[in-house]
Amino acid sequence: MINFPTTLDGLYINGQWSAGREHLRVINPATEALLTTVNGGDEHAVDQAVAAATAAFKHWSQTSGVERGAMLRNIANGVRNGREHLMKLQSSNNGKPQFEAAIDVDDVIATFEYYAELAEGLDASQDSNVPLPSDDFSARLRREPCGVVGLIVPWNFPMVTTAWKLAPALAAGCCVVLKPSEVTPLPELELAAIIAEAGLPKGVFNVVCGTGLAVGAPLSADPRIARISFTGSNAVGVQVMQRAAETVKGVSLELGGKSSLLVLEDADLQLAVELACGGGFFNAGQMCSATSRVLVAEELAEEFLERLQKRARAIRVADPFDPDVEMGALVNQAQYQRVLGHIDRGLSAGAKLVCGGNRPADLPRGYFLQPTVFTDVPLDSALWCEEIFGPVLCVRSFSSEAEAIALANDSQFGLVASVVTRNAETAERVANALQAGLVWLNAPQVIFPQAAWGGYKQSSIGRELGPWGLAAFQEIKHVIRAL
Ligand code: NAD
């Protein structure tokens, strides 16, 4: 266990740590105990951070890709050296098991290394010729950093959502003001401390911890910010976009999901059960990519449900540091109550509870919930239509491939989908028909920094990761010359 100081500085501005005026209580969700208080910022701190980043941009935007790549490699190495400590902070502050925290930290390292490589390749591709249908003119294309950017992230994958924005922003040559979630500042502050040691010039990277209203709102509105990259709920994403619209700044939004796992008639049932549990209960279901709708071919439905509920009941819900834990705690009281409310409303709407729905009997404290499975969920109920963000699966059978695709696509969201089938051709055909930014075929939810992240419809605007993640922080300039 980590011994935290009573208070922590929540501001890192222009290369200096300091305490802001807002006191953020940080809780361990597995014990409900107060871990520490982070002294976060407000509008004034945002103003200072944006000013520092604006001043630093003059120099940082002119550095070579190779120089920036070296900094990103320093950060990746710092994270690697601090891996164990960062894992402990993740589990203490977020409630996720240590094995999940390890996946997060490794993802952060891989992301910084990937964008280091892209940064190192930028110098050679900085000015590229553009063929024109005329001998009288020549043209070249330059990609330049878009300016000072604001990064606003949620609590469900702290550090990971940060790395997905921060690494490409720094690689592009942007200066950054990061606002972590007020719920999980501890791993983010440790990551910031590692970055502070990586050798970046002062002002390039700034952190302002704080609430959405005190920090996120003024950051979204600040006219000196060129772009806001936001991950979080749809309700807040809309507000961020509205504020950003006042000064016509670009926004990238990674929002909610209501994704499906399709178990087709020839599926390997055991694999389907494991993928359903992974897609529903990893991170206690607090994933934008949760495949909370499980659609099963009617021939398999009875057997699948039998196996799923047996597996779900056997999942070991426990303290995140327990060596045998399979599922940890939900992040806080508010989220816990929200999920319980969804379960209650689902029951009132007529859905049938197959298993779970309650606190595990052996865990009287902490925000723990049993893995929960429903059937007979009405198609117009909140349980079926809205993002639950908890360990709750809704299982429904279908009678044809077309019906399964229609059920999966019938959502305001379109983030991801999973398909289980032994037929490769069917798998590819169904993947092509699904309205989702990422489709896994017979695979767990593996994510690579090389592949795009983001969704259709109200799940996203833009894509993170891959070259698309870098392009989001670049402006395109054409220079046309008369010959
Ligand atoms: P949230 O929208 O409540 O908060 C996200 C961030 O926005 C936090 O840092 C918060 O302080 C800040 N914020 C709150 N109000 C604000 C305002 N008015 N202006 C600016 N910033 C403000 O989301 P959450 O509860 O932290 O996270 C859960 C949500 O995040 C879920 O909906 C989930 O689907 C989504 N999410 C999406 C992805 C993705 O990649 N699509 C990934 C992770 C989480």
Coordinates of C-alpha atoms and ligand atoms in Angstrom, one line a residue:
M1 CA 0.0 0.0 0.0
I2 CA 1.1 3.5 -0.7
N3 CA 1.3 6.2 2.0
F4 CA 0.0 9.4 0.5
P5 CA 0.8 12.8 1.8
T6 CA -2.2 14.7 3.2
T7 CA -2.3 17.0 0.2
L8 CA -0.8 17.1 -3.3
D9 CA -0.1 19.9 -5.6
G10 CA -2.5 19.7 -8.5
L11 CA -0.9 22.2 -10.9
Y12 CA 2.1 21.9 -13.1
I13 CA 2.5 25.1 -15.0
N14 CA 5.5 26.4 -16.8
G15 CA 7.8 23.8 -15.3
Q16 CA 6.7 24.5 -11.7
W17 CA 4.5 22.5 -9.3
S18 CA 2.0 24.4 -7.2
A19 CA -1.2 24.1 -5.2
G20 CA -4.4 25.5 -6.6
R21 CA -7.4 26.8 -4.6
E22 CA -9.8 24.0 -5.2
H23 CA -9.6 21.0 -2.9
L24 CA -10.3 17.6 -4.6
R25 CA -10.9 14.7 -2.3
V26 CA -9.5 11.5 -3.7
I27 CA -11.1 8.3 -2.6
N28 CA -10.0 4.6 -2.8
P29 CA -13.1 3.0 -4.3
A30 CA -12.3 -0.4 -2.8
T31 CA -12.3 0.9 0.8
E32 CA -14.2 4.2 0.5
A33 CA -11.2 5.7 2.4
L34 CA -9.8 9.2 1.7
L35 CA -6.4 8.8 0.0
T36 CA -5.4 12.4 -0.1
T37 CA -6.6 15.8 -1.2
V38 CA -5.3 17.3 -4.5
N39 CA -5.2 21.1 -4.6
G40 CA -6.5 21.7 -8.1
G41 CA -7.0 24.8 -10.1
D42 CA -9.7 27.1 -11.5
E43 CA -10.0 29.7 -14.3
H44 CA -7.0 31.6 -13.1
A45 CA -4.8 28.5 -13.3
V46 CA -6.1 27.7 -16.8
D47 CA -5.2 31.3 -17.8
Q48 CA -1.6 30.9 -16.5
A49 CA -1.2 27.4 -18.1
V50 CA -2.4 28.6 -21.5
A51 CA -0.2 31.6 -21.3
A52 CA 2.8 29.4 -20.5
A53 CA 2.0 27.0 -23.3
T54 CA 1.5 29.9 -25.8
A55 CA 4.9 31.3 -25.0
A56 CA 6.6 27.9 -25.3
F57 CA 4.9 27.1 -28.6
K58 CA 7.2 29.6 -30.4
H59 CA 10.2 27.4 -29.8
W60 CA 8.7 24.0 -29.5
S61 CA 6.9 24.2 -32.8
Q62 CA 10.2 24.8 -34.5
T63 CA 12.0 21.8 -33.0
S64 CA 12.8 18.9 -35.3
G65 CA 10.8 15.7 -35.2
V66 CA 13.9 13.8 -34.1
E67 CA 14.2 16.1 -31.0
R68 CA 10.6 15.6 -30.1
G69 CA 10.9 11.9 -30.7
A70 CA 13.7 11.7 -28.2
M71 CA 11.6 13.4 -25.6
L72 CA 8.8 10.9 -26.2
R73 CA 11.2 8.0 -25.8
N74 CA 12.4 9.6 -22.5
I75 CA 8.8 9.6 -21.3
A76 CA 8.3 6.0 -22.4
N77 CA 11.4 5.0 -20.5
G78 CA 10.3 6.9 -17.4
V79 CA 6.9 5.2 -17.5
R80 CA 8.7 1.8 -17.9
N81 CA 10.9 2.6 -14.8
G82 CA 7.9 3.7 -12.8
R83 CA 5.6 0.8 -14.0
E84 CA 5.0 -0.9 -10.6
H85 CA 4.2 2.4 -8.8
L86 CA 1.9 3.6 -11.6
M87 CA 0.1 0.3 -11.4
K88 CA -0.4 0.7 -7.7
L89 CA -1.7 4.2 -8.2
Q90 CA -4.1 3.0 -10.9
S91 CA -5.6 0.3 -8.6
S92 CA -5.7 2.5 -5.5
N93 CA -7.4 5.4 -7.2
N94 CA -9.5 3.6 -9.8
G95 CA -10.4 0.3 -8.3
K96 CA -9.1 -1.8 -11.2
P97 CA -7.2 -5.0 -10.5
Q98 CA -3.4 -5.0 -10.8
F99 CA -3.4 -7.1 -13.9
E100 CA -5.6 -4.5 -15.7
A101 CA -3.4 -1.7 -14.4
A102 CA -0.4 -3.4 -16.0
I103 CA -2.2 -3.5 -19.3
D104 CA -2.9 0.2 -19.0
V105 CA 0.7 1.1 -18.2
D106 CA 2.1 -1.0 -21.0
D107 CA -0.4 0.7 -23.4
V108 CA 1.0 4.1 -22.3
I109 CA 4.6 2.9 -23.0
A110 CA 3.6 1.5 -26.4
T111 CA 1.8 4.7 -27.3
F112 CA 4.7 7.0 -26.5
E113 CA 7.1 4.7 -28.3
Y114 CA 4.8 4.6 -31.4
Y115 CA 4.5 8.4 -31.6
A116 CA 8.2 8.8 -31.0
E117 CA 8.7 6.8 -34.2
L118 CA 6.2 8.9 -36.1
A119 CA 7.8 12.1 -34.8
E120 CA 11.3 10.9 -36.0
G121 CA 9.8 10.3 -39.4
L122 CA 8.3 13.8 -39.7
D123 CA 11.5 15.6 -40.7
A124 CA 11.9 13.7 -44.0
S125 CA 8.2 14.1 -44.9
Q126 CA 7.8 17.7 -43.7
D127 CA 7.7 19.2 -47.2
S128 CA 6.3 16.9 -49.9
N129 CA 5.7 17.7 -53.5
V130 CA 2.1 17.9 -54.7
P131 CA 1.7 16.9 -58.4
L132 CA -0.2 19.6 -60.3
P133 CA -1.8 19.4 -63.8
S134 CA 0.2 22.4 -64.9
D135 CA 3.9 23.1 -65.8
D136 CA 3.5 26.7 -64.7
F137 CA 3.3 26.1 -61.0
S138 CA 4.8 23.8 -58.4
A139 CA 3.3 23.0 -55.0
R140 CA 4.5 21.6 -51.8
L141 CA 2.6 20.5 -48.7
R142 CA 3.7 21.1 -45.2
R143 CA 2.3 19.7 -42.0
E144 CA 2.6 22.1 -39.0
P145 CA 1.6 21.8 -35.4
C146 CA -1.9 23.3 -34.9
G147 CA -0.9 25.3 -31.8
V148 CA -1.7 25.1 -28.1
V149 CA -4.1 22.3 -27.4
G150 CA -6.4 21.4 -24.4
L151 CA -6.7 17.8 -23.5
I152 CA -9.6 16.8 -21.2
V153 CA -9.8 13.1 -20.1
P154 CA -12.1 10.8 -18.0
W155 CA -11.4 8.5 -15.1
N156 CA -12.0 5.0 -16.6
F157 CA -8.6 4.6 -18.2
P158 CA -6.5 7.4 -16.6
M159 CA -3.1 7.7 -18.2
V160 CA -4.2 5.7 -21.3
T161 CA -6.7 8.3 -22.6
T162 CA -4.1 10.9 -21.7
A163 CA -1.3 9.1 -23.6
W164 CA -3.5 8.7 -26.7
K165 CA -3.8 12.5 -26.9
L166 CA -0.5 13.7 -25.3
A167 CA 1.9 11.6 -27.3
P168 CA 0.6 12.7 -30.7
A169 CA 0.2 16.3 -29.6
L170 CA 3.8 16.5 -28.5
A171 CA 5.0 14.6 -31.6
A172 CA 3.2 17.1 -33.8
G173 CA 4.9 20.0 -32.1
C174 CA 1.9 21.3 -30.1
C175 CA 2.1 22.6 -26.5
V176 CA -0.4 21.2 -24.1
V177 CA -2.7 21.9 -21.2
L178 CA -3.9 18.7 -19.7
K179 CA -7.0 18.4 -17.5
P180 CA -7.2 15.0 -15.8
S181 CA -10.4 13.7 -14.3
E182 CA -10.9 15.1 -10.8
V183 CA -11.9 11.5 -9.8
T184 CA -8.5 9.9 -10.7
P185 CA -5.8 12.5 -10.5
L186 CA -3.2 10.3 -8.7
P187 CA -1.9 8.2 -11.6
E188 CA -2.1 11.2 -13.9
L189 CA 0.0 13.4 -11.5
E190 CA 2.6 10.6 -11.3
L191 CA 2.7 10.4 -15.1
A192 CA 3.0 14.2 -15.1
A193 CA 6.0 13.9 -12.7
I194 CA 7.7 11.5 -15.0
I195 CA 7.0 13.8 -18.0
A196 CA 8.4 16.7 -16.0
E197 CA 11.7 14.8 -15.7
A198 CA 11.9 13.9 -19.4
G199 CA 13.6 17.1 -20.6
L200 CA 10.7 19.1 -22.2
P201 CA 11.3 22.8 -22.3
K202 CA 9.2 24.6 -19.6
G203 CA 5.6 25.5 -20.7
V204 CA 5.4 22.7 -23.4
F205 CA 3.4 20.4 -21.0
N206 CA 1.1 21.8 -18.3
V207 CA -1.4 20.1 -16.0
V208 CA -4.3 21.7 -14.3
C209 CA -6.2 19.3 -12.1
G210 CA -9.8 20.3 -11.2
T211 CA -13.4 19.9 -11.8
G212 CA -15.1 20.1 -15.2
L213 CA -16.7 23.5 -14.5
A214 CA -13.7 25.1 -12.8
V215 CA -11.1 23.9 -15.3
G216 CA -12.6 22.1 -18.3
A217 CA -15.1 24.8 -19.2
P218 CA -12.6 27.8 -19.3
L219 CA -10.1 25.6 -21.1
S220 CA -12.7 24.8 -23.8
A221 CA -13.6 28.4 -24.2
D222 CA -10.1 29.9 -24.2
P223 CA -9.4 31.7 -27.5
R224 CA -5.7 30.9 -27.4
I225 CA -6.4 27.2 -27.6
A226 CA -6.4 25.9 -31.2
R227 CA -8.0 22.5 -30.5
I228 CA -9.7 20.6 -27.7
S229 CA -9.3 16.8 -27.6
F230 CA -11.9 15.5 -25.2
T231 CA -12.8 12.0 -24.0
G232 CA -15.8 11.6 -21.8
S233 CA -19.6 11.5 -21.7
N234 CA -21.8 12.7 -24.5
A235 CA -23.5 15.3 -22.3
V236 CA -20.2 17.0 -21.5
G237 CA -18.8 16.5 -25.0
V238 CA -21.7 18.6 -26.3
Q239 CA -20.9 21.4 -23.8
V240 CA -17.2 21.3 -24.8
M241 CA -18.2 21.6 -28.5
Q242 CA -20.5 24.5 -27.8
R243 CA -17.9 26.4 -25.9
A244 CA -15.2 25.6 -28.5
A245 CA -17.6 26.8 -31.3
E246 CA -17.5 30.4 -29.9
T247 CA -13.9 30.7 -31.2
V248 CA -14.2 28.2 -34.0
K249 CA -11.6 25.8 -32.5
G250 CA -11.3 22.2 -33.7
V251 CA -12.6 19.5 -31.4
S252 CA -11.9 15.7 -31.3
L253 CA -14.5 13.9 -29.2
E254 CA -14.3 10.3 -27.9
L255 CA -17.7 9.7 -26.3
G256 CA -20.0 6.9 -25.2
G257 CA -20.9 3.6 -26.7
K258 CA -23.6 0.9 -26.7
S259 CA -21.8 -1.9 -28.5
S260 CA -22.7 -5.4 -29.4
L261 CA -21.1 -8.9 -29.3
L262 CA -22.6 -11.1 -32.0
V263 CA -22.5 -14.8 -31.4
L264 CA -23.3 -16.4 -34.7
E265 CA -24.8 -19.9 -35.1
D266 CA -21.4 -21.6 -35.7
A267 CA -19.6 -19.9 -32.9
D268 CA -17.2 -21.6 -30.5
L269 CA -19.4 -21.2 -27.4
Q270 CA -16.6 -21.2 -24.8
L271 CA -14.8 -18.5 -26.7
A272 CA -18.1 -16.5 -26.9
V273 CA -18.6 -16.8 -23.2
E274 CA -15.1 -15.6 -22.5
L275 CA -15.4 -12.7 -24.9
A276 CA -18.8 -11.7 -23.4
C277 CA -17.3 -11.6 -19.9
G278 CA -14.3 -9.6 -21.2
G279 CA -16.4 -7.2 -23.1
G280 CA -18.8 -6.8 -20.2
F281 CA -16.8 -7.0 -17.0
F282 CA -13.3 -5.8 -17.8
N283 CA -12.7 -2.6 -15.8
A284 CA -16.1 -3.5 -14.0
G285 CA -17.8 -2.7 -17.3
Q286 CA -16.7 1.0 -17.2
M287 CA -15.5 1.0 -20.8
C288 CA -16.8 3.1 -23.6
S289 CA -16.2 -0.1 -25.7
A290 CA -18.2 -2.4 -23.4
T291 CA -20.1 -4.9 -25.6
S292 CA -23.1 -4.6 -23.2
R293 CA -25.5 -6.0 -25.8
V294 CA -24.9 -9.7 -26.4
L295 CA -26.7 -11.0 -29.5
V296 CA -26.9 -14.8 -29.7
A297 CA -28.1 -17.1 -32.6
E298 CA -31.3 -18.7 -31.3
E299 CA -30.0 -22.2 -31.8
L300 CA -27.3 -21.5 -29.2
A301 CA -29.1 -19.1 -26.9
E302 CA -30.1 -21.6 -24.1
E303 CA -26.7 -23.3 -23.9
F304 CA -24.9 -19.9 -24.1
L305 CA -26.9 -18.3 -21.4
E306 CA -26.4 -21.4 -19.1
R307 CA -22.6 -21.2 -19.6
L308 CA -22.5 -17.4 -19.3
Q309 CA -24.3 -17.2 -16.0
K310 CA -22.2 -20.0 -14.6
R311 CA -19.1 -18.1 -15.6
A312 CA -20.4 -14.7 -14.4
R313 CA -21.3 -16.2 -11.0
A314 CA -17.8 -17.6 -10.6
I315 CA -16.0 -14.3 -11.4
R316 CA -14.1 -13.4 -8.3
V317 CA -15.0 -9.8 -7.3
A318 CA -12.4 -8.6 -4.8
D319 CA -10.0 -5.9 -3.7
P320 CA -7.9 -4.8 -6.7
F321 CA -4.7 -5.9 -4.9
D322 CA -6.0 -9.4 -4.2
P323 CA -3.8 -11.8 -6.3
D324 CA -6.9 -13.8 -7.4
V325 CA -9.1 -10.8 -8.3
E326 CA -11.0 -10.9 -11.6
M327 CA -13.1 -7.8 -11.2
G328 CA -12.4 -4.8 -9.0
A329 CA -14.5 -1.9 -7.7
L330 CA -16.5 0.7 -9.6
V331 CA -14.8 4.1 -9.5
N332 CA -16.9 6.0 -6.9
Q333 CA -20.2 6.4 -5.1
A334 CA -21.8 8.4 -7.9
Q335 CA -21.0 5.8 -10.6
Y336 CA -22.1 2.9 -8.3
Q337 CA -25.5 4.6 -7.7
R338 CA -25.9 5.3 -11.4
V339 CA -25.4 1.6 -12.3
L340 CA -27.7 0.4 -9.5
G341 CA -30.3 2.9 -10.8
H342 CA -30.0 1.4 -14.3
I343 CA -30.5 -2.1 -12.8
D344 CA -33.6 -1.0 -10.9
R345 CA -35.1 0.8 -13.9
G346 CA -34.4 -2.3 -16.0
L347 CA -36.3 -4.5 -13.6
S348 CA -39.2 -2.0 -13.6
A349 CA -39.2 -2.1 -17.4
G350 CA -39.7 -5.8 -17.3
A351 CA -36.2 -7.1 -18.0
K352 CA -35.4 -10.5 -16.4
L353 CA -32.4 -10.6 -14.1
V354 CA -30.4 -13.8 -14.7
C355 CA -27.6 -13.3 -12.2
G356 CA -26.0 -10.5 -10.2
G357 CA -27.6 -7.1 -9.6
N358 CA -26.3 -6.7 -6.1
R359 CA -23.2 -6.1 -3.9
P360 CA -21.3 -9.3 -3.3
A361 CA -22.2 -10.6 0.2
D362 CA -18.5 -10.9 1.3
L363 CA -17.7 -7.2 0.4
P364 CA -19.6 -4.9 2.8
R365 CA -17.5 -1.8 1.9
G366 CA -16.3 -0.4 -1.4
Y367 CA -18.2 0.1 -4.6
F368 CA -18.3 -3.5 -5.6
L369 CA -21.0 -5.1 -7.7
Q370 CA -21.7 -8.6 -8.9
P371 CA -21.3 -9.3 -12.6
T372 CA -24.9 -8.9 -13.8
V373 CA -26.7 -10.5 -16.7
F374 CA -30.2 -9.6 -18.0
T375 CA -32.5 -11.2 -20.7
D376 CA -35.8 -10.1 -22.0
V377 CA -34.7 -6.5 -22.1
P378 CA -37.3 -4.3 -23.9
L379 CA -35.8 -2.7 -27.0
D380 CA -37.0 0.7 -25.9
S381 CA -35.7 0.5 -22.3
A382 CA -32.8 2.6 -21.0
L383 CA -31.1 -0.7 -20.1
W384 CA -31.0 -1.6 -23.8
C385 CA -30.5 1.8 -25.3
E386 CA -28.2 3.8 -22.9
E387 CA -24.6 3.4 -21.9
I388 CA -24.7 1.7 -18.5
F389 CA -20.9 2.0 -17.7
G390 CA -21.0 -0.9 -15.2
P391 CA -20.8 -4.7 -15.2
V392 CA -24.1 -5.3 -16.8
L393 CA -24.8 -7.5 -19.9
C394 CA -28.1 -7.7 -21.8
V395 CA -28.5 -11.0 -23.7
R396 CA -30.9 -11.3 -26.6
S397 CA -31.4 -14.0 -29.3
F398 CA -31.8 -13.5 -33.0
S399 CA -33.0 -15.7 -35.8
S400 CA -31.0 -14.4 -38.8
E401 CA -27.7 -12.7 -39.6
A402 CA -29.6 -9.7 -40.9
E403 CA -31.6 -9.4 -37.7
A404 CA -28.4 -9.5 -35.6
I405 CA -26.8 -6.7 -37.7
A406 CA -29.9 -4.6 -37.5
L407 CA -30.1 -5.0 -33.7
A408 CA -26.4 -4.1 -33.4
N409 CA -26.7 -1.0 -35.6
D410 CA -29.9 0.2 -34.0
S411 CA -28.2 2.6 -31.7
Q412 CA -27.3 6.3 -31.5
F413 CA -23.7 5.1 -30.9
G414 CA -21.3 3.2 -33.1
L415 CA -18.0 2.7 -31.3
V416 CA -17.0 -1.0 -31.5
A417 CA -18.4 -4.5 -32.1
S418 CA -17.3 -8.1 -31.7
V419 CA -18.2 -11.1 -33.8
V420 CA -17.8 -14.8 -32.9
T421 CA -18.0 -17.3 -35.8
R422 CA -16.0 -20.1 -37.2
N423 CA -16.5 -19.0 -40.7
A424 CA -13.9 -16.4 -41.9
E425 CA -16.0 -15.2 -44.8
T426 CA -19.1 -14.6 -42.6
A427 CA -16.9 -12.8 -40.1
E428 CA -15.6 -10.3 -42.7
R429 CA -19.1 -9.8 -44.2
V430 CA -20.7 -9.1 -40.9
A431 CA -17.8 -6.8 -39.9
N432 CA -18.4 -4.8 -43.1
A433 CA -22.1 -4.4 -42.3
L434 CA -21.6 -3.1 -38.7
Q435 CA -21.6 0.6 -38.0
A436 CA -18.7 0.6 -35.7
G437 CA -15.2 2.2 -35.7
L438 CA -13.5 -1.1 -34.6
V439 CA -14.7 -4.6 -35.1
W440 CA -13.0 -7.6 -33.3
L441 CA -13.4 -11.0 -35.0
N442 CA -13.1 -13.9 -32.5
A443 CA -10.7 -11.6 -30.6
P444 CA -10.6 -10.0 -27.2
Q445 CA -10.6 -6.2 -27.1
V446 CA -6.9 -5.8 -28.1
I447 CA -5.9 -2.3 -29.0
F448 CA -2.7 -1.3 -30.9
P449 CA -1.4 2.2 -31.2
Q450 CA -1.1 1.6 -35.0
A451 CA -4.8 1.0 -35.4
A452 CA -7.4 3.9 -35.3
W453 CA -9.6 4.4 -32.3
G454 CA -13.0 6.1 -32.6
G455 CA -16.5 5.4 -33.7
Y456 CA -19.5 6.2 -35.9
K457 CA -22.5 8.3 -35.1
Q458 CA -22.6 9.9 -31.7
S459 CA -19.6 8.0 -30.4
S460 CA -16.9 10.2 -31.8
I461 CA -15.7 13.0 -33.9
G462 CA -12.3 12.1 -35.4
R463 CA -10.0 9.2 -34.7
E464 CA -7.3 8.7 -32.2
L465 CA -4.2 6.6 -32.5
G466 CA -2.4 5.7 -35.7
P467 CA -1.4 8.5 -38.1
W468 CA -4.9 9.8 -37.7
G469 CA -4.1 10.6 -34.1
L470 CA -1.1 12.7 -35.2
A471 CA -3.0 14.4 -38.1
A472 CA -5.6 15.6 -35.5
F473 CA -2.9 18.0 -34.1
Q474 CA -1.5 19.2 -37.4
E475 CA -2.5 22.0 -39.8
I476 CA -2.0 21.4 -43.5
K477 CA -0.3 24.2 -45.5
H478 CA 0.1 24.3 -49.3
V479 CA 2.7 26.5 -50.9
I480 CA 2.2 27.1 -54.6
R481 CA 4.9 28.8 -56.6
A482 CA 4.8 30.2 -60.1
L483 CA 7.7 28.7 -62.1
Ligands
NAD1 P1 -17.4 13.1 -18.0 O1 -17.9 13.6 -19.3 O2 -18.2 13.3 -16.8 O3 -15.9 13.8 -17.7 C1 -14.9 13.7 -18.6 C2 -14.0 14.9 -18.4 O4 -14.6 16.1 -18.7 C3 -13.5 15.0 -16.9 O5 -12.2 15.4 -16.9 C4 -14.4 16.1 -16.4 O6 -13.9 16.8 -15.3 C5 -14.5 17.0 -17.6 N1 -15.7 17.9 -17.6 C6 -16.9 17.8 -16.9 N2 -17.7 18.8 -17.2 C7 -17.1 19.6 -18.1 C8 -17.4 20.8 -18.7 N3 -18.6 21.4 -18.5 N4 -16.5 21.3 -19.6 C9 -15.3 20.7 -19.8 N5 -14.9 19.6 -19.2 C10 -15.8 19.1 -18.3 O7 -17.0 11.6 -18.2 P2 -16.5 10.5 -17.2 O8 -17.6 10.2 -16.3 O9 -15.2 11.0 -16.6 O10 -16.1 9.3 -18.1 C11 -17.1 8.4 -18.6 C12 -17.5 8.7 -20.0 O11 -16.3 8.7 -20.8 C13 -18.4 7.6 -20.6 O12 -19.5 8.2 -21.2 C14 -17.5 6.9 -21.6 O13 -18.1 6.3 -22.6 C15 -16.6 8.0 -22.0 N6 -15.3 7.4 -22.6 C16 -15.2 7.4 -23.9 C17 -14.0 6.8 -24.5 C18 -13.8 6.7 -26.0 O14 -12.7 6.5 -26.4 N7 -14.8 6.9 -26.8 C19 -13.0 6.4 -23.6 C20 -13.2 6.5 -22.2 C21 -14.4 7.0 -21.7

